[in-house]
Amino acid sequence: MRINEIMSRDVETARPQDTIQDVARKMREIDSGVIPVCDGDKVQGMVTDRDIVIRAVSEARSFDTPVTDVMTADVEYCYEDDDITAAADKMAELQVRRLIVLDHDQRLVGIVSLGDIAQQGKDKTTGQALEEISEPNRH
């Protein structure tokens, strides 16, 4: 099974000029802890609720701080035609629970989570990925 068969296609994004307050509000509205930061359809980075806490709140940054100052710029991804097992293996290796999904022109087309993979009945794949994701950081 391919990623494009299970991924979420309706992905809310932030713009590079958005503030961390704008992004935090959007996270609340859509009930998500992660939002890709895009300039058009090109991914510039990813911001998580954890990024906002660790890189902004803990440093007493202003709510008007641009999201680009706290986002993770080196974003891991998979392609829409990748096999779900390969994506689960990548999540396990990187210890992440979701990956952005790109087309081969590097445009954002979706996001896939470990939960999306789990819903496909790939218990062994999901279980192994979750076990590796949950291990203490190996870096």
GROMACS .gro file of C-alpha atoms in nm:
model
  139
    1MET     CA    1   0.000   0.000   0.000
    2ARG     CA    2   0.123   0.350  -0.085
    3ILE     CA    3   0.129   0.662   0.132
    4ASN     CA    4  -0.110   0.850  -0.097
    5GLU     CA    5  -0.378   0.592  -0.013
    6ILE     CA    6  -0.374   0.670   0.361
    7MET     CA    7  -0.233   1.022   0.409
    8SER     CA    8  -0.429   1.327   0.516
    9ARG     CA    9  -0.452   1.564   0.220
   10ASP     CA   10  -0.617   1.862   0.388
   11VAL     CA   11  -0.314   1.999   0.572
   12GLU     CA   12  -0.325   2.337   0.744
   13THR     CA   13  -0.004   2.531   0.698
   14ALA     CA   14   0.160   2.841   0.837
   15ARG     CA   15   0.337   3.108   0.636
   16PRO     CA   16   0.696   3.208   0.719
   17GLN     CA   17   0.582   3.555   0.831
   18ASP     CA   18   0.321   3.418   1.075
   19THR     CA   19   0.393   3.477   1.443
   20ILE     CA   20   0.418   3.204   1.702
   21GLN     CA   21   0.091   3.333   1.848
   22ASP     CA   22  -0.079   3.295   1.506
   23VAL     CA   23   0.049   2.941   1.481
   24ALA     CA   24  -0.045   2.850   1.838
   25ARG     CA   25  -0.401   2.973   1.773
   26LYS     CA   26  -0.418   2.770   1.452
   27MET     CA   27  -0.297   2.462   1.641
   28ARG     CA   28  -0.576   2.513   1.894
   29GLU     CA   29  -0.837   2.562   1.621
   30ILE     CA   30  -0.745   2.249   1.430
   31ASP     CA   31  -0.651   2.046   1.740
   32SER     CA   32  -0.304   1.963   1.614
   33GLY     CA   33   0.041   1.988   1.765
   34VAL     CA   34   0.222   2.022   1.433
   35ILE     CA   35   0.196   2.256   1.137
   36PRO     CA   36   0.417   2.270   0.827
   37VAL     CA   37   0.554   2.614   0.742
   38CYS     CA   38   0.523   2.676   0.369
   39ASP     CA   39   0.600   2.948   0.122
   40GLY     CA   40   0.329   2.869  -0.130
   41ASP     CA   41   0.342   2.492  -0.168
   42LYS     CA   42   0.713   2.462  -0.084
   43VAL     CA   43   0.791   2.345   0.267
   44GLN     CA   44   1.026   2.573   0.463
   45GLY     CA   45   1.003   2.386   0.791
   46MET     CA   46   0.777   2.237   1.053
   47VAL     CA   47   0.667   2.382   1.385
   48THR     CA   48   0.538   2.178   1.675
   49ASP     CA   49   0.381   2.276   2.003
   50ARG     CA   50   0.704   2.151   2.159
   51ASP     CA   51   0.909   2.388   1.938
   52ILE     CA   52   0.701   2.679   2.065
   53VAL     CA   53   0.756   2.576   2.428
   54ILE     CA   54   1.125   2.487   2.404
   55ARG     CA   55   1.240   2.757   2.161
   56ALA     CA   56   1.005   3.043   2.245
   57VAL     CA   57   0.835   3.020   2.584
   58SER     CA   58   1.143   2.892   2.769
   59GLU     CA   59   1.343   3.183   2.623
   60ALA     CA   60   1.068   3.440   2.698
   61ARG     CA   61   1.033   3.536   2.333
   62SER     CA   62   0.760   3.773   2.225
   63PHE     CA   63   0.432   3.637   2.090
   64ASP     CA   64   0.517   3.836   1.777
   65THR     CA   65   0.826   3.624   1.709
   66PRO     CA   66   0.816   3.491   1.351
   67VAL     CA   67   0.748   3.120   1.338
   68THR     CA   68   1.065   3.080   1.130
   69ASP     CA   69   1.267   3.163   1.444
   70VAL     CA   70   1.137   2.856   1.630
   71MET     CA   71   1.052   2.605   1.356
   72THR     CA   72   1.258   2.303   1.262
   73ALA     CA   73   1.401   2.380   0.919
   74ASP     CA   74   1.547   2.038   0.840
   75VAL     CA   75   1.219   1.853   0.790
   76GLU     CA   76   1.198   1.482   0.730
   77TYR     CA   77   0.950   1.366   0.469
   78CYS     CA   78   0.836   1.084   0.248
   79TYR     CA   79   0.697   1.078  -0.102
   80GLU     CA   80   0.334   1.015  -0.184
   81ASP     CA   81   0.421   0.698  -0.378
   82ASP     CA   82   0.637   0.548  -0.101
   83ASP     CA   83   0.530   0.221   0.056
   84ILE     CA   84   0.376   0.256   0.403
   85THR     CA   85   0.625   0.007   0.547
   86ALA     CA   86   0.913   0.228   0.433
   87ALA     CA   87   0.745   0.530   0.592
   88ALA     CA   88   0.691   0.341   0.920
   89ASP     CA   89   1.057   0.233   0.916
   90LYS     CA   90   1.163   0.595   0.861
   91MET     CA   91   0.942   0.712   1.150
   92ALA     CA   92   1.099   0.448   1.372
   93GLU     CA   93   1.452   0.539   1.269
   94LEU     CA   94   1.391   0.912   1.323
   95GLN     CA   95   1.172   0.858   1.633
   96VAL     CA   96   0.887   1.069   1.493
   97ARG     CA   97   0.514   1.001   1.476
   98ARG     CA   98   0.440   1.181   1.150
   99LEU     CA   99   0.602   1.278   0.823
  100ILE     CA  100   0.508   1.539   0.571
  101VAL     CA  101   0.432   1.398   0.228
  102LEU     CA  102   0.577   1.553  -0.086
  103ASP     CA  103   0.531   1.494  -0.456
  104HIS     CA  104   0.842   1.453  -0.669
  105ASP     CA  105   0.845   1.828  -0.739
  106GLN     CA  106   0.901   1.876  -0.363
  107ARG     CA  107   0.552   2.024  -0.309
  108LEU     CA  108   0.351   1.950   0.003
  109VAL     CA  109   0.064   1.714  -0.075
  110GLY     CA  110  -0.020   1.573   0.267
  111ILE     CA  111   0.088   1.441   0.602
  112VAL     CA  112   0.098   1.084   0.728
  113SER     CA  113   0.095   0.975   1.090
  114LEU     CA  114   0.168   0.652   1.267
  115GLY     CA  115  -0.207   0.644   1.339
  116ASP     CA  116  -0.281   0.651   0.965
  117ILE     CA  117  -0.057   0.349   0.920
  118ALA     CA  118  -0.209   0.174   1.221
  119GLN     CA  119  -0.560   0.207   1.074
  120GLN     CA  120  -0.451  -0.005   0.780
  121GLY     CA  121  -0.413  -0.313   0.997
  122LYS     CA  122  -0.038  -0.331   0.969
  123ASP     CA  123  -0.005  -0.426   1.334
  124LYS     CA  124   0.347  -0.564   1.308
  125THR     CA  125   0.472  -0.261   1.112
  126THR     CA  126   0.297  -0.015   1.343
  127GLY     CA  127   0.398  -0.196   1.660
  128GLN     CA  128   0.763  -0.212   1.562
  129ALA     CA  129   0.766   0.154   1.458
  130LEU     CA  130   0.596   0.264   1.781
  131GLU     CA  131   0.839   0.059   1.989
  132GLU     CA  132   1.138   0.221   1.818
  133ILE     CA  133   0.986   0.571   1.830
  134SER     CA  134   0.929   0.531   2.202
  135GLU     CA  135   1.285   0.425   2.283
  136PRO     CA  136   1.503   0.685   2.456
  137ASN     CA  137   1.676   0.914   2.210
  138ARG     CA  138   1.973   0.738   2.054
  139HIS     CA  139   2.148   1.056   1.937
   0.00000   0.00000   0.00000
